[in-house]
Amino acid sequence: MTTLSAFPITPSDAKGQVDVTALRALLRPLVAAEVHSIGLLGSTGTYPFLSREERLRAVEAAVDELAGRVPLLVGVGALRTDEAVRNARDAKAAGADLGLLAAMSYTPLTEDEVFEHFATVARESGLPLCIYDNPGTTHFRFSPALVGRLSQVSGVISVKSPAPEPLAVAEHLRSLRDAVPEGFSLGYSGDWNSVEALIAGGDTWYSVVAGLFPKIGMDIVRAVQAGEIAEARRLNASLEPLWELFKEFSSLRVIYALVDLLDICRAVPPRPILPLNEMARSKVADTLETLDLLRT
């Protein structure tokens, strides 16, 4: 079944302390919309900028708020393998269902190094893992062969890949399907291309927009589930002004601006990331006014 995983921001103050009250407020609409899972501490959740203690506070608050109603996927990545192990153990002990692990590094990594990193975290934490292929930030891309190797590791059960352009997605999916065992979940992020990835047969949409506007995300996923491909594409096309903002300013900065414009909470991205300037913020506000479907 095609599923939706919604990724909210992690609101925090200038010192990096998580605002758990605001986090809970962001999570409640996701539960109400019946998203299939929630991705906490993803890239939109700015996990690399938070201390181990603050990550754990966020996870504990989310687990308490969700109360088992929605599976929780938690980012556990770190530069050091032992730190990633500790993060994964923390998340498991707090009640997370799945860990999201990226190949974070300052020094470029080899495939063998990434394999050992994942195998160690899976083995020593006991938390099931989703491979987080995010070359835009890590500068490491998972080959189908490496995904295939990792799919044989006990506890590595899925992959979150950046969605390629629509004309390339079928080949990308085929190369991954050929490399992994049946039942290994192949999901996609990069909202503007993800709908075509779902239509082509991807299992999960790991969505930034659904972390703030879960209804439109669920409408698209349900249309794909029902085979209503024209409707899924129509809904996706209606979001094109938002996708253009994501491409121009980054989805992270746009979502922070939207959270503030919608008066959900007062949150700013962690430094050195700066909030959008007034001209860009005005552009986001104008787009929000034209996209009435986001308010429903």
Coordinates of C-alpha atoms in Angstrom, one line a residue:
M1 CA 0.0 0.0 0.0
T2 CA 1.2 3.5 -0.8
T3 CA 1.9 5.4 2.4
L4 CA 2.6 9.0 3.6
S5 CA 5.3 9.9 6.1
A6 CA 5.0 13.5 7.3
F7 CA 8.1 15.4 8.4
P8 CA 7.6 18.4 10.7
I9 CA 10.1 20.9 11.9
T10 CA 11.6 20.7 15.4
P11 CA 10.8 24.1 16.9
S12 CA 13.6 25.2 19.3
D13 CA 15.0 28.4 20.7
A14 CA 18.3 30.2 19.9
K15 CA 20.1 27.9 22.4
G16 CA 18.9 24.8 20.7
Q17 CA 16.3 23.9 23.4
V18 CA 13.3 22.1 21.9
D19 CA 9.9 23.8 22.4
V20 CA 8.0 20.6 23.2
T21 CA 4.7 22.5 23.5
A22 CA 5.1 23.8 19.9
L23 CA 6.2 20.4 18.8
R24 CA 3.1 18.8 20.2
A25 CA 1.0 21.4 18.4
L26 CA 2.6 20.5 15.1
L27 CA 2.0 16.8 15.7
R28 CA -1.7 16.9 16.5
P29 CA -2.9 17.8 13.0
L30 CA -0.8 15.0 11.6
V31 CA -2.5 12.4 13.8
A32 CA -5.9 13.9 13.0
A33 CA -5.2 13.6 9.3
E34 CA -4.3 9.9 9.8
V35 CA -0.9 10.1 8.1
H36 CA 0.7 6.6 8.0
S37 CA 3.9 7.6 9.9
I38 CA 5.6 10.7 11.3
G39 CA 9.3 11.5 10.6
L40 CA 10.8 13.3 13.5
L41 CA 14.3 14.8 13.4
G42 CA 14.7 14.5 9.7
S43 CA 16.5 17.2 7.7
T44 CA 13.4 19.4 8.0
G45 CA 13.6 18.6 11.7
T46 CA 17.2 19.9 11.8
Y47 CA 18.6 16.9 13.7
P48 CA 22.3 17.7 13.1
F49 CA 21.9 21.0 15.0
L50 CA 20.5 19.4 18.1
S51 CA 22.3 17.9 21.1
R52 CA 21.7 14.3 22.1
E53 CA 19.7 15.5 25.1
E54 CA 17.5 17.7 23.0
R55 CA 16.9 15.0 20.4
L56 CA 15.8 12.7 23.2
R57 CA 13.5 15.4 24.6
A58 CA 11.8 15.7 21.2
V59 CA 11.4 12.0 20.8
E60 CA 10.0 11.6 24.3
A61 CA 7.5 14.4 23.7
A62 CA 6.5 12.9 20.4
V63 CA 6.0 9.4 21.7
D64 CA 3.9 10.8 24.5
E65 CA 1.8 12.9 22.2
L66 CA 1.3 10.1 19.6
A67 CA 0.4 7.5 22.2
G68 CA 0.9 4.7 19.7
R69 CA -1.6 6.1 17.2
V70 CA 1.0 6.7 14.5
P71 CA 4.3 5.0 13.9
L72 CA 7.3 7.2 14.7
L73 CA 10.4 7.4 12.5
V74 CA 13.3 9.2 14.1
G75 CA 16.5 10.6 12.7
V76 CA 19.5 9.1 14.5
G77 CA 22.3 10.2 12.2
A78 CA 25.7 11.5 13.5
L79 CA 29.2 12.0 12.3
R80 CA 30.5 9.2 14.5
T81 CA 29.2 5.7 14.4
D82 CA 29.2 5.4 18.2
E83 CA 27.2 8.6 18.5
A84 CA 24.7 7.2 15.9
V85 CA 24.4 4.1 18.0
R86 CA 23.7 6.1 21.1
N87 CA 21.1 8.1 19.3
A88 CA 19.4 5.0 18.0
R89 CA 19.4 3.4 21.4
D90 CA 17.9 6.5 22.9
A91 CA 15.2 6.6 20.3
K92 CA 14.4 2.9 20.8
A93 CA 14.3 3.2 24.6
A94 CA 12.0 6.2 24.3
G95 CA 9.5 4.3 22.1
A96 CA 10.4 5.1 18.5
D97 CA 9.4 2.5 15.9
L98 CA 12.1 3.1 13.3
G99 CA 15.4 5.0 12.9
L100 CA 16.3 7.1 9.9
L101 CA 20.1 7.0 9.3
A102 CA 22.1 9.1 6.9
A103 CA 25.7 8.8 5.8
M104 CA 26.8 12.0 7.6
S105 CA 30.5 12.8 7.3
Y106 CA 33.0 15.6 6.9
T107 CA 35.5 13.3 5.1
P108 CA 34.0 11.6 2.0
L109 CA 33.0 8.0 2.8
T110 CA 33.5 4.9 0.8
E111 CA 30.7 2.3 0.3
D112 CA 32.4 -0.1 2.6
E113 CA 32.6 2.5 5.3
V114 CA 28.9 3.4 5.0
F115 CA 28.1 -0.3 5.0
E116 CA 29.9 -0.9 8.3
H117 CA 28.4 2.3 9.8
F118 CA 24.9 1.0 9.1
A119 CA 25.6 -2.6 10.1
T120 CA 27.0 -1.4 13.4
V121 CA 24.1 0.9 14.2
A122 CA 21.6 -1.8 13.3
R123 CA 23.4 -4.5 15.3
E124 CA 24.2 -2.5 18.4
S125 CA 21.0 -0.5 18.8
G126 CA 18.4 -3.1 17.9
L127 CA 16.3 -0.3 16.3
P128 CA 15.0 -1.1 12.8
L129 CA 16.6 1.3 10.3
C130 CA 15.6 3.2 7.1
I131 CA 18.5 4.2 4.8
Y132 CA 18.4 7.9 4.4
D133 CA 19.9 8.7 0.9
N134 CA 20.3 12.5 1.0
P135 CA 23.2 13.4 -1.2
G136 CA 22.2 17.1 -1.3
T137 CA 23.4 17.4 2.3
T138 CA 25.7 14.4 2.9
H139 CA 27.4 14.4 -0.6
F140 CA 27.2 10.6 -0.6
R141 CA 24.8 8.8 -2.9
F142 CA 23.7 5.2 -2.2
S143 CA 24.1 3.0 -5.3
P144 CA 21.5 0.3 -5.9
A145 CA 24.3 -2.2 -5.2
L146 CA 25.0 -0.7 -1.7
V147 CA 21.2 -0.5 -0.9
G148 CA 21.1 -4.2 -1.9
R149 CA 24.0 -5.1 0.4
L150 CA 22.4 -3.2 3.3
S151 CA 19.0 -4.8 2.6
Q152 CA 20.6 -8.1 3.7
V153 CA 21.6 -6.6 7.1
S154 CA 19.2 -7.6 9.8
G155 CA 17.2 -4.6 10.9
V156 CA 17.7 -2.5 7.7
I157 CA 14.2 -2.6 6.3
S158 CA 13.7 0.4 4.0
V159 CA 15.2 3.3 2.0
K160 CA 14.3 6.9 1.6
S161 CA 15.7 8.1 -1.7
P162 CA 15.6 11.5 -3.4
A163 CA 13.0 11.3 -6.1
P164 CA 14.6 11.6 -9.6
E165 CA 13.0 13.5 -12.4
P166 CA 9.8 11.9 -13.6
L167 CA 11.3 10.4 -16.8
A168 CA 14.0 8.7 -14.7
V169 CA 11.9 7.4 -11.8
A170 CA 10.8 4.1 -13.4
E171 CA 14.4 3.1 -14.1
H172 CA 15.5 4.1 -10.6
L173 CA 12.7 2.0 -9.0
R174 CA 13.6 -0.9 -11.2
S175 CA 17.2 -0.8 -10.3
L176 CA 16.4 -0.8 -6.6
R177 CA 13.7 -3.5 -6.9
D178 CA 16.2 -5.7 -8.6
A179 CA 18.7 -5.2 -5.7
V180 CA 16.5 -5.8 -2.6
P181 CA 14.4 -8.6 -1.3
E182 CA 10.6 -8.6 -1.6
G183 CA 9.0 -6.5 1.1
F184 CA 11.9 -4.1 1.4
S185 CA 10.2 -0.6 1.3
L186 CA 11.3 1.9 -1.4
G187 CA 10.3 5.4 -0.6
Y188 CA 11.0 8.9 -1.9
S189 CA 11.5 12.4 -0.8
G190 CA 11.8 15.7 -2.7
D191 CA 8.1 16.7 -2.7
W192 CA 8.0 18.1 -6.2
N193 CA 9.0 14.8 -7.9
S194 CA 7.6 12.4 -5.3
V195 CA 4.1 12.1 -6.6
E196 CA 5.4 10.7 -9.9
A197 CA 7.6 8.3 -7.9
L198 CA 4.4 7.0 -6.1
I199 CA 2.6 6.7 -9.4
A200 CA 5.5 4.6 -10.8
G201 CA 5.2 2.3 -7.8
G202 CA 7.1 3.8 -4.9
D203 CA 6.0 2.6 -1.5
T204 CA 6.2 5.7 0.6
W205 CA 6.2 9.5 0.2
Y206 CA 8.5 11.1 2.8
S207 CA 7.0 14.5 2.7
V208 CA 8.0 17.9 4.0
V209 CA 4.7 19.6 2.9
A210 CA 2.7 16.9 4.8
G211 CA 4.5 17.9 8.0
L212 CA 2.5 21.1 8.0
F213 CA -0.4 20.4 5.5
P214 CA -1.1 16.7 6.0
K215 CA -4.6 16.8 4.4
I216 CA -3.3 17.6 0.9
G217 CA -0.6 15.0 1.3
M218 CA -3.2 12.4 2.3
D219 CA -5.5 13.4 -0.6
I220 CA -2.7 12.8 -3.1
V221 CA -1.7 9.5 -1.5
R222 CA -5.3 8.3 -1.4
A223 CA -5.8 9.2 -5.1
V224 CA -2.7 7.1 -5.9
Q225 CA -4.0 4.2 -3.8
A226 CA -7.4 4.4 -5.6
G227 CA -5.7 4.4 -9.1
E228 CA -7.0 8.0 -9.6
I229 CA -3.8 9.1 -11.3
A230 CA -5.2 12.1 -13.1
E231 CA -6.5 13.4 -9.7
A232 CA -3.2 12.8 -8.0
R233 CA -1.5 14.8 -10.7
R234 CA -4.0 17.6 -10.6
L235 CA -3.5 18.0 -6.9
N236 CA 0.3 17.9 -7.3
A237 CA 0.1 20.5 -10.1
S238 CA -2.0 22.8 -7.8
L239 CA 1.0 22.8 -5.5
E240 CA 3.4 23.9 -8.2
P241 CA 3.7 27.5 -6.7
L242 CA 4.8 25.9 -3.4
W243 CA 7.3 23.6 -5.2
E244 CA 8.8 26.6 -6.9
L245 CA 9.4 28.2 -3.5
F246 CA 10.9 25.0 -2.2
K247 CA 13.4 25.0 -5.1
E248 CA 14.2 28.7 -4.8
F249 CA 14.6 29.1 -1.1
S250 CA 14.8 25.4 0.2
S251 CA 11.8 23.6 1.7
L252 CA 13.3 24.1 5.2
R253 CA 13.3 27.8 5.1
V254 CA 9.9 28.0 3.4
I255 CA 8.3 25.7 6.0
Y256 CA 9.7 27.8 8.9
A257 CA 8.2 30.9 7.2
L258 CA 4.9 29.2 6.8
V259 CA 4.8 28.0 10.4
D260 CA 5.3 31.7 11.5
L261 CA 2.8 33.1 9.0
L262 CA 0.1 30.6 10.1
D263 CA 0.9 31.6 13.7
I264 CA 1.4 28.0 14.8
C265 CA 4.4 28.8 16.8
R266 CA 7.4 31.2 16.9
A267 CA 10.2 29.2 15.5
V268 CA 13.4 30.2 13.6
P269 CA 15.8 27.8 12.0
P270 CA 19.0 27.0 13.9
R271 CA 22.0 29.2 13.1
P272 CA 23.8 29.6 10.9
I273 CA 20.6 29.1 8.8
L274 CA 18.8 32.4 8.7
P275 CA 15.1 33.0 8.3
L276 CA 13.9 34.2 4.9
N277 CA 14.4 38.0 4.3
E278 CA 11.3 40.2 4.0
M279 CA 11.1 40.0 0.2
A280 CA 11.2 36.2 0.2
R281 CA 8.8 36.0 3.2
S282 CA 6.4 38.2 1.3
K283 CA 6.6 35.9 -1.6
V284 CA 5.8 32.9 0.6
A285 CA 2.9 34.9 2.2
D286 CA 1.5 35.7 -1.3
T287 CA 1.7 32.1 -2.4
L288 CA 0.0 30.9 0.8
E289 CA -2.9 33.3 0.1
T290 CA -3.4 31.8 -3.4
L291 CA -3.3 28.2 -2.2
D292 CA -6.6 28.0 -0.3
L293 CA -6.4 24.2 -0.4
L294 CA -3.6 24.3 2.2
R295 CA -5.9 25.8 4.7
T296 CA -8.5 23.0 4.5

